[in-house]
């Protein structure tokens, strides 16, 4: 069993505006909740949505999220509230791991996209999707994943198209504490992306496998967001 | 067809299309620099005659020399610079690079002989640095720089005679002098060194891996975090490799790295670069406290 973390604790320029992941689709599902519904949730022990106190106080998010959890039968879902904005997704995840004393395998899911997958193996992995499967794409806002013939990840790069596979916003780490150790090592670098953490682990001979996904939807860009 | 480009050494660099292929012409019209450029060419020719696995040296086709001019005509290498290479390299390519650097320096060590480098080589060089810093318009009133030089003099006085391999080295083995072509790494801009030791090549490569020196000169946007992660990885691997093998590395790397940055400081003229070098030197001197 693994723990699922959905980090949504970045500060936004306009504090008065509801961040996109907390908006609702036509069926009344909050996008950050919809973001995890394509995952094999029966394999998940606990789910943590990590949000900011400033968003919580302004938009009453934990109440809304609790209603969403009931609506979708997510009895193992929790809200973790951070007092201060974080500087990176990796920091948000590390704080969530430490605050909730999470051990073992963690799966990190971006809140601004959706995909389906049948199985998440208990090993380091990156969800990948082929560029050619997208009708519309903003290539500069993605990281790209190189995979060898035997389906081992050999490289992951921010905003440089080195592969037709891009990182689809799902990352599995087989040891939460190891993730935190890498974060601590790299925490002074900015801007720090999860792809940097994974690349540092690859350089240290950690094995990552691609996680094959389907039905990818990208809500991170307004033009694309309106389509979904 | 001739295309002029900016060189690092003060020489003129031209890309010339002749005999149905691209060549590099590196030239100087400074009579004082002619012997130095010719020495560099001879060093490159000697190096290109050796086998280094993935490390290669562009072939020199001709060296033309008069009293006032010299030109080296050499092979053009289709390549990426180190920043572009590191931005795209997968983990296995970094592993090959580390192995190639270690292999190359080990070959240099095997081609050298253990010799005693008298203490005055270092103290004379230190005195020369102190003179140049005192005469440098950007440094002569910089109390912090002068203080660092004074403290460094005390370190150099304490080093004594050094026993290390002497005989072969590139002389300026920074990443900016390596052209990356797939998993082949071409060395350019060979240089005379004040001690012709492979240890000086380790010092120069770690000038980049430990201190990210060459990124100061890189003026295009790049992923600094990724480059730092790669550099840190290479640095740790190289340091562990040579630390585990060679007493002379463990003993003399630090004072020679200090001397390396002092020799850069002495010609400093850019405020930002001087501030950076002073921080590096101050950090190195900490380890002597």
PDB file of N, CA, C and O in Angstrom, chain B residues 210-252:
ATOM      1  N   UNK B 210      33.774  21.841  -8.593  1.00  0.00           N
ATOM      2  CA  UNK B 210      33.574  22.246  -7.194  1.00  0.00           C
ATOM      3  C   UNK B 210      33.153  23.706  -7.079  1.00  0.00           C
ATOM      4  O   UNK B 210      32.449  24.071  -6.139  1.00  0.00           O
ATOM      5  N   UNK B 211      33.587  24.530  -8.016  1.00  0.00           N
ATOM      6  CA  UNK B 211      33.366  25.976  -7.872  1.00  0.00           C
ATOM      7  C   UNK B 211      32.569  26.611  -9.027  1.00  0.00           C
ATOM      8  O   UNK B 211      32.350  27.816  -9.015  1.00  0.00           O
ATOM      9  N   UNK B 212      32.170  25.786  -9.992  1.00  0.00           N
ATOM     10  CA  UNK B 212      31.329  26.245 -11.114  1.00  0.00           C
ATOM     11  C   UNK B 212      31.901  27.478 -11.811  1.00  0.00           C
ATOM     12  O   UNK B 212      31.158  28.364 -12.241  1.00  0.00           O
ATOM     13  N   UNK B 213      33.222  27.503 -11.921  1.00  0.00           N
ATOM     14  CA  UNK B 213      33.892  28.682 -12.457  1.00  0.00           C
ATOM     15  C   UNK B 213      33.393  29.070 -13.855  1.00  0.00           C
ATOM     16  O   UNK B 213      33.057  30.233 -14.109  1.00  0.00           O
ATOM     17  N   UNK B 214      33.349  28.099 -14.756  1.00  0.00           N
ATOM     18  CA  UNK B 214      33.044  28.434 -16.154  1.00  0.00           C
ATOM     19  C   UNK B 214      31.630  28.982 -16.330  1.00  0.00           C
ATOM     20  O   UNK B 214      31.364  29.686 -17.306  1.00  0.00           O
ATOM     21  N   UNK B 215      30.736  28.683 -15.378  1.00  0.00           N
ATOM     22  CA  UNK B 215      29.377  29.221 -15.531  1.00  0.00           C
ATOM     23  C   UNK B 215      29.370  30.742 -15.390  1.00  0.00           C
ATOM     24  O   UNK B 215      28.465  31.406 -15.876  1.00  0.00           O
ATOM     25  N   UNK B 216      30.394  31.290 -14.728  1.00  0.00           N
ATOM     26  CA  UNK B 216      30.475  32.751 -14.596  1.00  0.00           C
ATOM     27  C   UNK B 216      30.648  33.417 -15.956  1.00  0.00           C
ATOM     28  O   UNK B 216      30.289  34.582 -16.141  1.00  0.00           O
ATOM     29  N   UNK B 217      31.257  32.675 -16.885  1.00  0.00           N
ATOM     30  CA  UNK B 217      31.547  33.237 -18.207  1.00  0.00           C
ATOM     31  C   UNK B 217      30.441  32.906 -19.215  1.00  0.00           C
ATOM     32  O   UNK B 217      30.515  33.318 -20.359  1.00  0.00           O
ATOM     33  N   UNK B 218      29.449  32.120 -18.771  1.00  0.00           N
ATOM     34  CA  UNK B 218      28.423  31.671 -19.712  1.00  0.00           C
ATOM     35  C   UNK B 218      27.261  32.654 -19.681  1.00  0.00           C
ATOM     36  O   UNK B 218      26.657  32.872 -18.633  1.00  0.00           O
ATOM     37  N   UNK B 219      26.945  33.257 -20.823  1.00  0.00           N
ATOM     38  CA  UNK B 219      25.969  34.345 -20.789  1.00  0.00           C
ATOM     39  C   UNK B 219      24.619  34.015 -21.425  1.00  0.00           C
ATOM     40  O   UNK B 219      23.798  34.892 -21.637  1.00  0.00           O
ATOM     41  N   UNK B 220      24.374  32.727 -21.700  1.00  0.00           N
ATOM     42  CA  UNK B 220      23.034  32.356 -22.183  1.00  0.00           C
ATOM     43  C   UNK B 220      22.243  31.769 -21.008  1.00  0.00           C
ATOM     44  O   UNK B 220      22.841  31.292 -20.044  1.00  0.00           O
ATOM     45  N   UNK B 221      20.914  31.781 -21.087  1.00  0.00           N
ATOM     46  CA  UNK B 221      20.143  31.171 -19.994  1.00  0.00           C
ATOM     47  C   UNK B 221      20.355  29.656 -19.938  1.00  0.00           C
ATOM     48  O   UNK B 221      20.516  29.025 -20.986  1.00  0.00           O
ATOM     49  N   UNK B 222      20.428  29.109 -18.746  1.00  0.00           N
ATOM     50  CA  UNK B 222      20.564  27.657 -18.606  1.00  0.00           C
ATOM     51  C   UNK B 222      19.984  27.227 -17.268  1.00  0.00           C
ATOM     52  O   UNK B 222      19.727  28.057 -16.393  1.00  0.00           O
ATOM     53  N   UNK B 223      19.790  25.918 -17.116  1.00  0.00           N
ATOM     54  CA  UNK B 223      19.209  25.357 -15.895  1.00  0.00           C
ATOM     55  C   UNK B 223      20.330  25.232 -14.853  1.00  0.00           C
ATOM     56  O   UNK B 223      21.062  24.247 -14.823  1.00  0.00           O
ATOM     57  N   UNK B 224      20.453  26.251 -14.011  1.00  0.00           N
ATOM     58  CA  UNK B 224      21.560  26.291 -13.044  1.00  0.00           C
ATOM     59  C   UNK B 224      21.460  25.165 -12.032  1.00  0.00           C
ATOM     60  O   UNK B 224      22.476  24.653 -11.563  1.00  0.00           O
ATOM     61  N   UNK B 225      20.239  24.797 -11.684  1.00  0.00           N
ATOM     62  CA  UNK B 225      20.076  23.735 -10.682  1.00  0.00           C
ATOM     63  C   UNK B 225      20.605  22.415 -11.240  1.00  0.00           C
ATOM     64  O   UNK B 225      21.382  21.712 -10.592  1.00  0.00           O
ATOM     65  N   UNK B 226      20.186  22.107 -12.462  1.00  0.00           N
ATOM     66  CA  UNK B 226      20.646  20.852 -13.075  1.00  0.00           C
ATOM     67  C   UNK B 226      22.174  20.846 -13.219  1.00  0.00           C
ATOM     68  O   UNK B 226      22.834  19.856 -12.912  1.00  0.00           O
ATOM     69  N   UNK B 227      22.734  21.970 -13.683  1.00  0.00           N
ATOM     70  CA  UNK B 227      24.187  22.040 -13.860  1.00  0.00           C
ATOM     71  C   UNK B 227      24.904  21.864 -12.525  1.00  0.00           C
ATOM     72  O   UNK B 227      25.946  21.209 -12.445  1.00  0.00           O
ATOM     73  N   UNK B 228      24.337  22.437 -11.471  1.00  0.00           N
ATOM     74  CA  UNK B 228      24.951  22.288 -10.146  1.00  0.00           C
ATOM     75  C   UNK B 228      24.887  20.838  -9.677  1.00  0.00           C
ATOM     76  O   UNK B 228      25.847  20.318  -9.100  1.00  0.00           O
ATOM     77  N   UNK B 229      23.752  20.185  -9.934  1.00  0.00           N
ATOM     78  CA  UNK B 229      23.607  18.778  -9.527  1.00  0.00           C
ATOM     79  C   UNK B 229      24.635  17.910 -10.269  1.00  0.00           C
ATOM     80  O   UNK B 229      25.313  17.063  -9.678  1.00  0.00           O
ATOM     81  N   UNK B 230      24.769  18.143 -11.577  1.00  0.00           N
ATOM     82  CA  UNK B 230      25.734  17.368 -12.370  1.00  0.00           C
ATOM     83  C   UNK B 230      27.157  17.640 -11.881  1.00  0.00           C
ATOM     84  O   UNK B 230      27.955  16.711 -11.677  1.00  0.00           O
ATOM     85  N   UNK B 231      27.476  18.919 -11.681  1.00  0.00           N
ATOM     86  CA  UNK B 231      28.835  19.286 -11.270  1.00  0.00           C
ATOM     87  C   UNK B 231      29.182  18.662  -9.929  1.00  0.00           C
ATOM     88  O   UNK B 231      30.295  18.157  -9.723  1.00  0.00           O
ATOM     89  N   UNK B 232      28.209  18.716  -9.014  1.00  0.00           N
ATOM     90  CA  UNK B 232      28.422  18.137  -7.682  1.00  0.00           C
ATOM     91  C   UNK B 232      28.702  16.635  -7.788  1.00  0.00           C
ATOM     92  O   UNK B 232      29.582  16.097  -7.108  1.00  0.00           O
ATOM     93  N   UNK B 233      27.955  15.979  -8.661  1.00  0.00           N
ATOM     94  CA  UNK B 233      28.132  14.530  -8.848  1.00  0.00           C
ATOM     95  C   UNK B 233      29.545  14.225  -9.385  1.00  0.00           C
ATOM     96  O   UNK B 233      30.240  13.339  -8.878  1.00  0.00           O
ATOM     97  N   UNK B 234      29.942  14.966 -10.420  1.00  0.00           N
ATOM     98  CA  UNK B 234      31.252  14.727 -11.026  1.00  0.00           C
ATOM     99  C   UNK B 234      32.351  15.025 -10.007  1.00  0.00           C
ATOM    100  O   UNK B 234      33.326  14.284  -9.867  1.00  0.00           O
ATOM    101  N   UNK B 235      32.184  16.127  -9.289  1.00  0.00           N
ATOM    102  CA  UNK B 235      33.217  16.538  -8.330  1.00  0.00           C
ATOM    103  C   UNK B 235      33.422  15.483  -7.244  1.00  0.00           C
ATOM    104  O   UNK B 235      34.555  15.127  -6.922  1.00  0.00           O
ATOM    105  N   UNK B 236      32.320  15.001  -6.707  1.00  0.00           N
ATOM    106  CA  UNK B 236      32.402  14.001  -5.636  1.00  0.00           C
ATOM    107  C   UNK B 236      33.094  12.740  -6.159  1.00  0.00           C
ATOM    108  O   UNK B 236      33.964  12.167  -5.492  1.00  0.00           O
ATOM    109  N   UNK B 237      32.721  12.338  -7.370  1.00  0.00           N
ATOM    110  CA  UNK B 237      33.294  11.108  -7.936  1.00  0.00           C
ATOM    111  C   UNK B 237      34.804  11.262  -8.162  1.00  0.00           C
ATOM    112  O   UNK B 237      35.594  10.371  -7.810  1.00  0.00           O
ATOM    113  N   UNK B 238      35.199  12.398  -8.738  1.00  0.00           N
ATOM    114  CA  UNK B 238      36.629  12.621  -9.018  1.00  0.00           C
ATOM    115  C   UNK B 238      37.414  12.704  -7.714  1.00  0.00           C
ATOM    116  O   UNK B 238      38.486  12.102  -7.576  1.00  0.00           O
ATOM    117  N   UNK B 239      36.879  13.456  -6.770  1.00  0.00           N
ATOM    118  CA  UNK B 239      37.580  13.621  -5.491  1.00  0.00           C
ATOM    119  C   UNK B 239      37.751  12.263  -4.793  1.00  0.00           C
ATOM    120  O   UNK B 239      38.850  11.940  -4.309  1.00  0.00           O
ATOM    121  N   UNK B 240      36.686  11.467  -4.760  1.00  0.00           N
ATOM    122  CA  UNK B 240      36.790  10.155  -4.102  1.00  0.00           C
ATOM    123  C   UNK B 240      37.781   9.258  -4.828  1.00  0.00           C
ATOM    124  O   UNK B 240      38.565   8.538  -4.197  1.00  0.00           O
ATOM    125  N   UNK B 241      37.755   9.316  -6.166  1.00  0.00           N
ATOM    126  CA  UNK B 241      38.636   8.455  -6.963  1.00  0.00           C
ATOM    127  C   UNK B 241      40.106   8.751  -6.660  1.00  0.00           C
ATOM    128  O   UNK B 241      40.892   7.845  -6.356  1.00  0.00           O
ATOM    129  N   UNK B 242      40.478  10.013  -6.725  1.00  0.00           N
ATOM    130  CA  UNK B 242      41.899  10.340  -6.538  1.00  0.00           C
ATOM    131  C   UNK B 242      42.295  10.326  -5.059  1.00  0.00           C
ATOM    132  O   UNK B 242      43.445   9.988  -4.736  1.00  0.00           O
ATOM    133  N   UNK B 243      41.369  10.661  -4.185  1.00  0.00           N
ATOM    134  CA  UNK B 243      41.667  10.583  -2.744  1.00  0.00           C
ATOM    135  C   UNK B 243      42.010   9.146  -2.353  1.00  0.00           C
ATOM    136  O   UNK B 243      42.936   8.907  -1.561  1.00  0.00           O
ATOM    137  N   UNK B 244      41.279   8.200  -2.921  1.00  0.00           N
ATOM    138  CA  UNK B 244      41.499   6.801  -2.535  1.00  0.00           C
ATOM    139  C   UNK B 244      42.779   6.233  -3.133  1.00  0.00           C
ATOM    140  O   UNK B 244      43.238   5.168  -2.713  1.00  0.00           O
ATOM    141  N   UNK B 245      43.371   6.913  -4.100  1.00  0.00           N
ATOM    142  CA  UNK B 245      44.527   6.333  -4.799  1.00  0.00           C
ATOM    143  C   UNK B 245      45.863   7.016  -4.540  1.00  0.00           C
ATOM    144  O   UNK B 245      46.900   6.359  -4.545  1.00  0.00           O
ATOM    145  N   UNK B 246      45.843   8.309  -4.354  1.00  0.00           N
ATOM    146  CA  UNK B 246      47.120   9.024  -4.408  1.00  0.00           C
ATOM    147  C   UNK B 246      47.349   9.923  -3.194  1.00  0.00           C
ATOM    148  O   UNK B 246      46.583  10.874  -2.952  1.00  0.00           O
ATOM    149  N   UNK B 247      48.420   9.660  -2.481  1.00  0.00           N
ATOM    150  CA  UNK B 247      48.807  10.479  -1.329  1.00  0.00           C
ATOM    151  C   UNK B 247      49.084  11.929  -1.753  1.00  0.00           C
ATOM    152  O   UNK B 247      48.693  12.877  -1.066  1.00  0.00           O
ATOM    153  N   UNK B 248      49.771  12.087  -2.897  1.00  0.00           N
ATOM    154  CA  UNK B 248      50.112  13.443  -3.345  1.00  0.00           C
ATOM    155  C   UNK B 248      48.854  14.253  -3.626  1.00  0.00           C
ATOM    156  O   UNK B 248      48.845  15.464  -3.443  1.00  0.00           O
ATOM    157  N   UNK B 249      47.783  13.601  -4.065  1.00  0.00           N
ATOM    158  CA  UNK B 249      46.533  14.330  -4.294  1.00  0.00           C
ATOM    159  C   UNK B 249      45.969  14.813  -2.963  1.00  0.00           C
ATOM    160  O   UNK B 249      45.586  15.985  -2.813  1.00  0.00           O
ATOM    161  N   UNK B 250      45.939  13.889  -1.991  1.00  0.00           N
ATOM    162  CA  UNK B 250      45.382  14.258  -0.683  1.00  0.00           C
ATOM    163  C   UNK B 250      46.188  15.395  -0.054  1.00  0.00           C
ATOM    164  O   UNK B 250      45.652  16.274   0.597  1.00  0.00           O
ATOM    165  N   UNK B 251      47.492  15.373  -0.293  1.00  0.00           N
ATOM    166  CA  UNK B 251      48.378  16.328   0.386  1.00  0.00           C
ATOM    167  C   UNK B 251      48.433  17.702  -0.296  1.00  0.00           C
ATOM    168  O   UNK B 251      48.484  18.721   0.385  1.00  0.00           O
ATOM    169  N   UNK B 252      48.397  17.724  -1.618  1.00  0.00           N
ATOM    170  CA  UNK B 252      48.706  18.985  -2.316  1.00  0.00           C
ATOM    171  C   UNK B 252      47.533  19.584  -3.101  1.00  0.00           C
ATOM    172  O   UNK B 252      47.675  20.663  -3.680  1.00  0.00           O
TER     173      UNK B 252
END
